[in-house]
Coordinates of C-alpha atoms in Angstrom, one line a residue:
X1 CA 69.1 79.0 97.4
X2 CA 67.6 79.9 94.2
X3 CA 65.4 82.7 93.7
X4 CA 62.8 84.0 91.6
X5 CA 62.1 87.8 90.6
X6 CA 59.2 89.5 89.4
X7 CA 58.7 90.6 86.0
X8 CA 56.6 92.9 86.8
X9 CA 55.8 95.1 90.5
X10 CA 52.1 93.4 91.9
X11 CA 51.0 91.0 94.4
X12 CA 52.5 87.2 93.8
X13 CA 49.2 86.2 92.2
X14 CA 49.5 88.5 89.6
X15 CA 52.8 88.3 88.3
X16 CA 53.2 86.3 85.5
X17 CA 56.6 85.6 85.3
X18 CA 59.5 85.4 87.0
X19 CA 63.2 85.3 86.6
X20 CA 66.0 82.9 87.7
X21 CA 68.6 84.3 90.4
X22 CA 71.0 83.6 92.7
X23 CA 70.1 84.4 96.6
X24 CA 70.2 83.3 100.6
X25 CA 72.4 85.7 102.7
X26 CA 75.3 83.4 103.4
X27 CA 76.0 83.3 99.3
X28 CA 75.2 87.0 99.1
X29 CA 78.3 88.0 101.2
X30 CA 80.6 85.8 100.2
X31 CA 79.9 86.6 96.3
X32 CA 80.5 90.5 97.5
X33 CA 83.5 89.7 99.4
X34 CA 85.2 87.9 96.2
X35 CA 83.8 90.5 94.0
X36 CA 85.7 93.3 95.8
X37 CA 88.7 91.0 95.9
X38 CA 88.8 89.2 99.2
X39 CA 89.7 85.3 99.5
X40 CA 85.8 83.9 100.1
X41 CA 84.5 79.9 100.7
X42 CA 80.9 79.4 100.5
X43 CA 80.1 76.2 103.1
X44 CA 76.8 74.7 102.4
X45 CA 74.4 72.0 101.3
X46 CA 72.7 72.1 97.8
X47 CA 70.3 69.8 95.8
X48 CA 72.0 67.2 93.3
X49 CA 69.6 69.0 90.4
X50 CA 69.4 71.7 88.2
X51 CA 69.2 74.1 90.6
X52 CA 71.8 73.1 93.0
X53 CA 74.0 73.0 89.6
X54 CA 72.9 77.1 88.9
X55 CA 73.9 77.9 92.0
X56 CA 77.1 76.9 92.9
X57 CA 78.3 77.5 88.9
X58 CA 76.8 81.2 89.7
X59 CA 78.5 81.3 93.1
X60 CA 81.7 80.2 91.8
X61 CA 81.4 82.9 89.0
X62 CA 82.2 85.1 91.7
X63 CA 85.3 84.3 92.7
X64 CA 84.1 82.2 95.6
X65 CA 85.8 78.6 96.9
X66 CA 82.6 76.0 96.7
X67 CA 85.3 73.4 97.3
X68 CA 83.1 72.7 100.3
X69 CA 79.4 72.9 99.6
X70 CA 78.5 69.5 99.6
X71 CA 75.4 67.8 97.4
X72 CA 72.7 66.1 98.6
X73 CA 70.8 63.4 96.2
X74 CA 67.9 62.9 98.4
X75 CA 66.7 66.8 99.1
X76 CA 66.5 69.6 96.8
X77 CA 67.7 72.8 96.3
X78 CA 65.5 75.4 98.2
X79 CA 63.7 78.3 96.5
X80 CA 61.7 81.4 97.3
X81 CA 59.2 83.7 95.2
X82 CA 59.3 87.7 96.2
X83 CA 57.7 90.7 95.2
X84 CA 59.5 93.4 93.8
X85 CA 58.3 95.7 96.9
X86 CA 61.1 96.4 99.7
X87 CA 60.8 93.9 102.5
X88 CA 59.5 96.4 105.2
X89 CA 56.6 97.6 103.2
X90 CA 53.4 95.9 104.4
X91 CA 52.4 94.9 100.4
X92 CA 56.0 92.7 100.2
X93 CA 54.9 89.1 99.9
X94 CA 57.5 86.5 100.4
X95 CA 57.1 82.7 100.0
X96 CA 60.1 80.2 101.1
X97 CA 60.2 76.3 99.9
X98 CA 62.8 75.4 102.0
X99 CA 61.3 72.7 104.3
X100 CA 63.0 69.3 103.5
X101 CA 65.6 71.6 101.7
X102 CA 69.2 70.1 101.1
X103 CA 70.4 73.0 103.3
X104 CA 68.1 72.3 106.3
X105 CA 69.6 68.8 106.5
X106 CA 73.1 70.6 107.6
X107 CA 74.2 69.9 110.9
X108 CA 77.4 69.4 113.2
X109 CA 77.7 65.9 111.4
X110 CA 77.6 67.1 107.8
X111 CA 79.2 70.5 108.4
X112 CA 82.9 70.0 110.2
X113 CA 84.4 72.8 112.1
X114 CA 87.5 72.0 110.1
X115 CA 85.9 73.5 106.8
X116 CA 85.9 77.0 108.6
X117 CA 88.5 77.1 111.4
X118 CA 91.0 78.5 108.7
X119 CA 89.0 81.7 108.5
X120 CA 90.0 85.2 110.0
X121 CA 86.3 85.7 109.7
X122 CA 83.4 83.2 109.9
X123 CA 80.2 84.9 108.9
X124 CA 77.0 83.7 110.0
X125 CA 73.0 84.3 109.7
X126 CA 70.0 83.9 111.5
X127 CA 68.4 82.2 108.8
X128 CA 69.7 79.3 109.1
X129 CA 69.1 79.1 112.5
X130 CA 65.3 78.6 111.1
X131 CA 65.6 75.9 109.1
X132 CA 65.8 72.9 111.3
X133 CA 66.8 72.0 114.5
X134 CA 69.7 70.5 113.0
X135 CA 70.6 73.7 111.5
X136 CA 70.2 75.7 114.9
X137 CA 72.3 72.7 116.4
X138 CA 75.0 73.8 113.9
X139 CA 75.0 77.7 114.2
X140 CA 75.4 76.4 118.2
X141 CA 78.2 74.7 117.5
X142 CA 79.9 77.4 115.1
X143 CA 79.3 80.1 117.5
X144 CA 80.9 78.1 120.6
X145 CA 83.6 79.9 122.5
X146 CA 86.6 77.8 121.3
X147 CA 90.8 78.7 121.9
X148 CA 91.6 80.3 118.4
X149 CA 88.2 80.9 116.8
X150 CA 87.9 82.9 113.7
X151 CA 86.2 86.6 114.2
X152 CA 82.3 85.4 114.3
X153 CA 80.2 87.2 112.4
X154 CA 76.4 87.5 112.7
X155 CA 73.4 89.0 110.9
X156 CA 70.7 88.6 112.6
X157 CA 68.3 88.8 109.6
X158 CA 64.7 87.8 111.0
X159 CA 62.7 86.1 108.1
X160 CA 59.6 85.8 110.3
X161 CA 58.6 83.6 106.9
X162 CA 60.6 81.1 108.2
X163 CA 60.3 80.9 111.7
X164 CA 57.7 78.2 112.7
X165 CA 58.4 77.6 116.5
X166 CA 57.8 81.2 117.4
X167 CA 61.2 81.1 119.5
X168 CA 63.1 83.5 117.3
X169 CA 63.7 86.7 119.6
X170 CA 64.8 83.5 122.1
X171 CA 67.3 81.8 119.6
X172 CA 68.6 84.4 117.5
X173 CA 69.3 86.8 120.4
X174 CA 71.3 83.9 122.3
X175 CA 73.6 83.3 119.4
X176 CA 73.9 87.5 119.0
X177 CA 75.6 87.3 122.4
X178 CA 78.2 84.4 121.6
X179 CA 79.1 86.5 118.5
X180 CA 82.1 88.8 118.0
X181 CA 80.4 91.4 115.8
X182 CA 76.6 91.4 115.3
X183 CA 74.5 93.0 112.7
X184 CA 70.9 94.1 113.6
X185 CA 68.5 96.3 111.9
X186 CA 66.3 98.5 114.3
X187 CA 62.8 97.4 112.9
X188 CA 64.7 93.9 113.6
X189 CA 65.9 94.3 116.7
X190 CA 62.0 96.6 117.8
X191 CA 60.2 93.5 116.3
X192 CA 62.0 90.9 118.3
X193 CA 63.0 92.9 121.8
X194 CA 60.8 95.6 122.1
X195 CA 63.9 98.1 121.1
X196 CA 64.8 99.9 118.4
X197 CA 67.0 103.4 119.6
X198 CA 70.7 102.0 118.9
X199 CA 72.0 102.6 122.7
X200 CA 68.9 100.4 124.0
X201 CA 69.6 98.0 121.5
X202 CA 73.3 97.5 122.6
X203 CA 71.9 97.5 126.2
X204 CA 70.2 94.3 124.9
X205 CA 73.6 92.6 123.5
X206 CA 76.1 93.9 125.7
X207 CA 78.2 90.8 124.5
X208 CA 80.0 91.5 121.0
X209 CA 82.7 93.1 120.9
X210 CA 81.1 95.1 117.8
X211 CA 78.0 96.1 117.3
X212 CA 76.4 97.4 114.1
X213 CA 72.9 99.0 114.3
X214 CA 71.2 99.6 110.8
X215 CA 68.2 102.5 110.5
X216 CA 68.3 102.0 106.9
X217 CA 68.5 105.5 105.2
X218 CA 69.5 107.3 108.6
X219 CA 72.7 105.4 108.4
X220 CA 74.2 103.0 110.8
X221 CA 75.4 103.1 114.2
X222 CA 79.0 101.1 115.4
X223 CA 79.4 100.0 119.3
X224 CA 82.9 98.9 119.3
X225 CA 84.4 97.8 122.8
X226 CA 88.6 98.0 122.8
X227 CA 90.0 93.9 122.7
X228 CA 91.3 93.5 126.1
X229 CA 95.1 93.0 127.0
X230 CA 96.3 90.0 127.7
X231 CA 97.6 89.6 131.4
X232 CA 101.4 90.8 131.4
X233 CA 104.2 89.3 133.4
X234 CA 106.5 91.9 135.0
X235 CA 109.7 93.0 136.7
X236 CA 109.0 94.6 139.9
X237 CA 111.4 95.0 143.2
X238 CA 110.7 93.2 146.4
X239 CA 110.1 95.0 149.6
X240 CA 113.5 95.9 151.3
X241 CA 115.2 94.3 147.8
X242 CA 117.3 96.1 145.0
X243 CA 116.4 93.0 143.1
X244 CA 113.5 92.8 140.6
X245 CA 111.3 89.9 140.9
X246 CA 108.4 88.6 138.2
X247 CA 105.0 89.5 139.5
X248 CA 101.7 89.1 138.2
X249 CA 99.9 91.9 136.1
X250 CA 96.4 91.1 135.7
X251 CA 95.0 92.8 132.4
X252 CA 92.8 96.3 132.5
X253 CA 89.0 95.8 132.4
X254 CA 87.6 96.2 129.3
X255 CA 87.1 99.8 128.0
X256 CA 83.8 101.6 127.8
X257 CA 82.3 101.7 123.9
X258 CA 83.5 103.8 121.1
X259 CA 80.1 104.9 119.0
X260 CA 80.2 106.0 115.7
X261 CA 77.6 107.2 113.4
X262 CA 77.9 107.5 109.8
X263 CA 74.4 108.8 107.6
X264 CA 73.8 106.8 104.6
X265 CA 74.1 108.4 100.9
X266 CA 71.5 108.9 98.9
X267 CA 70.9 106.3 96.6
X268 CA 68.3 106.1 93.4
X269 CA 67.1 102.5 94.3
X270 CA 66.6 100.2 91.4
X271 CA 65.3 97.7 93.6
X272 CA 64.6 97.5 97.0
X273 CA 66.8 94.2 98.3
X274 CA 70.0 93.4 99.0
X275 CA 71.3 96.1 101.1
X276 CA 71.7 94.1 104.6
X277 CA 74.2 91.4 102.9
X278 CA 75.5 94.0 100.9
X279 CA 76.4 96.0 104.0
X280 CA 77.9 93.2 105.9
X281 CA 79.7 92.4 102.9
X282 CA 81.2 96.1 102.8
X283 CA 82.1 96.3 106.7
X284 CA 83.3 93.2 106.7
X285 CA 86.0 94.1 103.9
X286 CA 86.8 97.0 105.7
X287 CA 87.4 94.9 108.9
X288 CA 90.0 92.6 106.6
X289 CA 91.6 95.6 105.6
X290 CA 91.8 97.2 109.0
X291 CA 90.7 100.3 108.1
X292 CA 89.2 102.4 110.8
X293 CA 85.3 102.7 112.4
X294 CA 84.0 105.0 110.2
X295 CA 85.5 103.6 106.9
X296 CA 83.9 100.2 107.6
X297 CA 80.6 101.8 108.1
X298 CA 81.0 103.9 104.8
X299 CA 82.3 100.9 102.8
X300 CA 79.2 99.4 104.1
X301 CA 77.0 101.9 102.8
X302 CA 78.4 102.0 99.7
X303 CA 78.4 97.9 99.2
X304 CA 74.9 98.2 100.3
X305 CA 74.4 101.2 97.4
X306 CA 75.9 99.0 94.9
X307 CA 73.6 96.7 95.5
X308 CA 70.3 98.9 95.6
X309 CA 71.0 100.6 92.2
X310 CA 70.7 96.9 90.3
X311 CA 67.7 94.9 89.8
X312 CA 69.0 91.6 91.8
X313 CA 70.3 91.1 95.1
X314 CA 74.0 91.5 94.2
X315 CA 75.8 93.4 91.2
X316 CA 77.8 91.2 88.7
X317 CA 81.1 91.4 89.8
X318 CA 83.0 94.6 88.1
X319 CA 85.7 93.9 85.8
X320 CA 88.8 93.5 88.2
X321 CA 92.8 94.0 87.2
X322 CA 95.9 93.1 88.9
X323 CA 97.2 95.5 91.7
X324 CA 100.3 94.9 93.6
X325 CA 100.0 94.1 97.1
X326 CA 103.0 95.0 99.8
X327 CA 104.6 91.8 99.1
X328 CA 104.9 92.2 95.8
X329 CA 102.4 89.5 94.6
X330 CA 99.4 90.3 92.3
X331 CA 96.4 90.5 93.8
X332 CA 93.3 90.8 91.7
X333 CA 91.2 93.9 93.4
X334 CA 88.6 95.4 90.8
X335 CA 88.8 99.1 90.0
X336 CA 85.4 100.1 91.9
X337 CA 86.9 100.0 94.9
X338 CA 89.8 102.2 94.6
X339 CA 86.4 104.6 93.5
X340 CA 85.3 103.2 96.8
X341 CA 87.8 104.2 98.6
X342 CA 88.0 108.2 97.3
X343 CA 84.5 108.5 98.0
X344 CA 84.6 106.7 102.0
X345 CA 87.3 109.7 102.4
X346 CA 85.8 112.7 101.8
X347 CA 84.9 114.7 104.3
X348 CA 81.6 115.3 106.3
X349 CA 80.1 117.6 103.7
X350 CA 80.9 116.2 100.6
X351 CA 79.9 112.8 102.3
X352 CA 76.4 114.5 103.0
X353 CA 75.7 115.4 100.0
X354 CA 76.9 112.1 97.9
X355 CA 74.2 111.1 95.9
X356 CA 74.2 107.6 93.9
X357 CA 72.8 106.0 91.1
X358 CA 72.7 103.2 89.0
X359 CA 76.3 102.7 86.8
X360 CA 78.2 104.7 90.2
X361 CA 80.0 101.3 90.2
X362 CA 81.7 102.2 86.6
X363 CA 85.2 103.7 87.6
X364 CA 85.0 107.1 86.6
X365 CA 87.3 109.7 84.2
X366 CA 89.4 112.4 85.5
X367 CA 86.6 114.6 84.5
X368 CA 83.7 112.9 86.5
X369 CA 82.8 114.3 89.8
X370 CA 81.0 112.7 92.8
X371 CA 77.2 113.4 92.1
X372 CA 75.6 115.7 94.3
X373 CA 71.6 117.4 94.5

């Protein structure tokens, strides 16, 4: 969906201008995925008008596959107004036209598995659980156990803005559990199931395999449960027998959680938004990468930071350049996040005193140190 700034900080009626952007959570990830060098497809459902046209130009800008995102000639684009205040702050105003919206008329009929089943990853909100019952129909159908499914993916991202029926704890909680790896804020997850401490919320959604817990600047908090082993075939001798014979190995139960916790840097915010797509966006490419637990939380802190020292929801992409891959190939990853990566390996101390501002993007000199207090 489109979105609209604030010139100025205020309340909504007393702005007097606004500024065209790009936003909606799905977009948001897959426009920091491409921008740190990952293969990303946008799937969705736009307005055949101006604003339909602005956003999948923009989104396409980024590196993302809209080879998918169909148009619709009959609904429009959806847009939403914000103050420049952060989202938990009791002065934030938000106001959403998205009812009739081209993207609430998605669905299992307009939305085929087929355009996602090639994914290792399938990322998924909440919000568009909200938008219709069609829509909640379709994040059903995506989140369906199924032989061969990609990773699933979900933020839970509660827009209480958008949720009419007053079902949400009900709905978004029973597509957490048929998720893979699960997102959740603790205001979120306190607002919608009376919890908020990280273990009590994972006693909630026992389901994922992964579970991230945001706490904003007190970091983030990753339940991981081990992937099961398949059930094994064998070579075992009989009773009385010299002779082997195949038996049945039935595979171990699954392992108790491995919990990490990794603080968040400090950041000089620019603006106030962003930060949960931004974090997903940062774990996630850390999950494509296989790099370990506490990498994909840092990369996820440092996506998120990207996106808190600009004035919009995401960064422009950085310049990018080629980089050999281990097959040889050119792949185009921008510089940032080989500065990314030096800064998600230092150690604890020099990790707890990073400090980051706006331009820490900008790949630094030989001479440029990591900002501390």
């Amino acid at each position: 969906m489109v979105t609209f700034l604030p010139a100025r900080p205020g309340r909504l009626a007393d702005v007097p201008a606004f500024t065209r952007a790009i936003g909606g959570a799905e977009s948001n990830v897959a426009c920091a995925l491409a921008a740190a060098g990952h293969r990303a497809r946008w799937v969705g459902r736009v307005g055949r008008d101006g604003f339909g046209d602005h956003l999948v130009e923009t989104i396409a800008g980024y590196g993302v596959d809209v080879g998918a995102v169909r148009r619709d000639p009959h609904r429009p684009t959806g847009v939403y107004f914000r103050t420049a205040t952060d989202r938990a702050a009791d002065a934030h105003e938000v106001v959403y036209y998205r009812a009739g919206s081209a993207a609430s008329a998605m669905s299992p009929a307009t939305v085929p598995y087929s355009s996602v089943a090639d994914a290792r990853i399938l990322h998924l909100t909440g919000i568009t659980a909200a938008l219709s019952a069609d829509c909640l129909a379709l994040m059903r159908e995506l989140t369906a156990p199924r032989p061969g499914r990609p990773l699933v993916s979900f933020d839970v991202n509660h827009r209480p803005g958008l949720w009419r029926r007053g079902d949400a704890a009900d709905v978004l909680l029973g597509l957490a559990r048929r998720a893979d790896l699960v997102f959740v804020g603790a205001d979120e997850a306190e607002t919608l199931w009376g919890v908020a401490d990280p273990a009590a919320v994972r006693a909630v959604l026992p389901e994922p395999a992964g579970l991230v817990v945001k706490a904003g600047g007190e970091g983030a908090v990753l339940f991981e449960r081990p992937a099961p082993r398949a059930d094994t075939v064998t070579r075992v001798p009989a009773p009385g027998a010299d002779t082997p014979t195949r038996a049945h190995v039935p595979a171990p139960a699954p392992g108790a959680d491995t919990v990490t916790h990794v603080p968040a840097p400090r950041v000089d915010v620019v603006a106030p938004v962003g930060a949960g797509d931004a974090f997903a966006a940062g774990f996630l490419s850390g999950t494509l990468r296989g790099l370990d637990a506490r990498a994909r939380l840092r990369h996820g802190h440092l996506m998120a930071a990207a996106a808190l020292t600009v004035p919009g929801d995401l960064a422009f992409p950085p310049a990018r350049h080629p980089a050999p891959t281990p097959h040889g190939a050119a792949a185009r990853r921008p510089s940032w996040i080989d500065h990314a990566d030096r800064l998600a390996a230092l150690d604890e101390a020099d990790w707890g005193t990073l400090h980051l501002g706006p331009g820490w993007t900008v790949h630094p000199g030989p001479d440029q140190e990591v900002r501390t207090p």
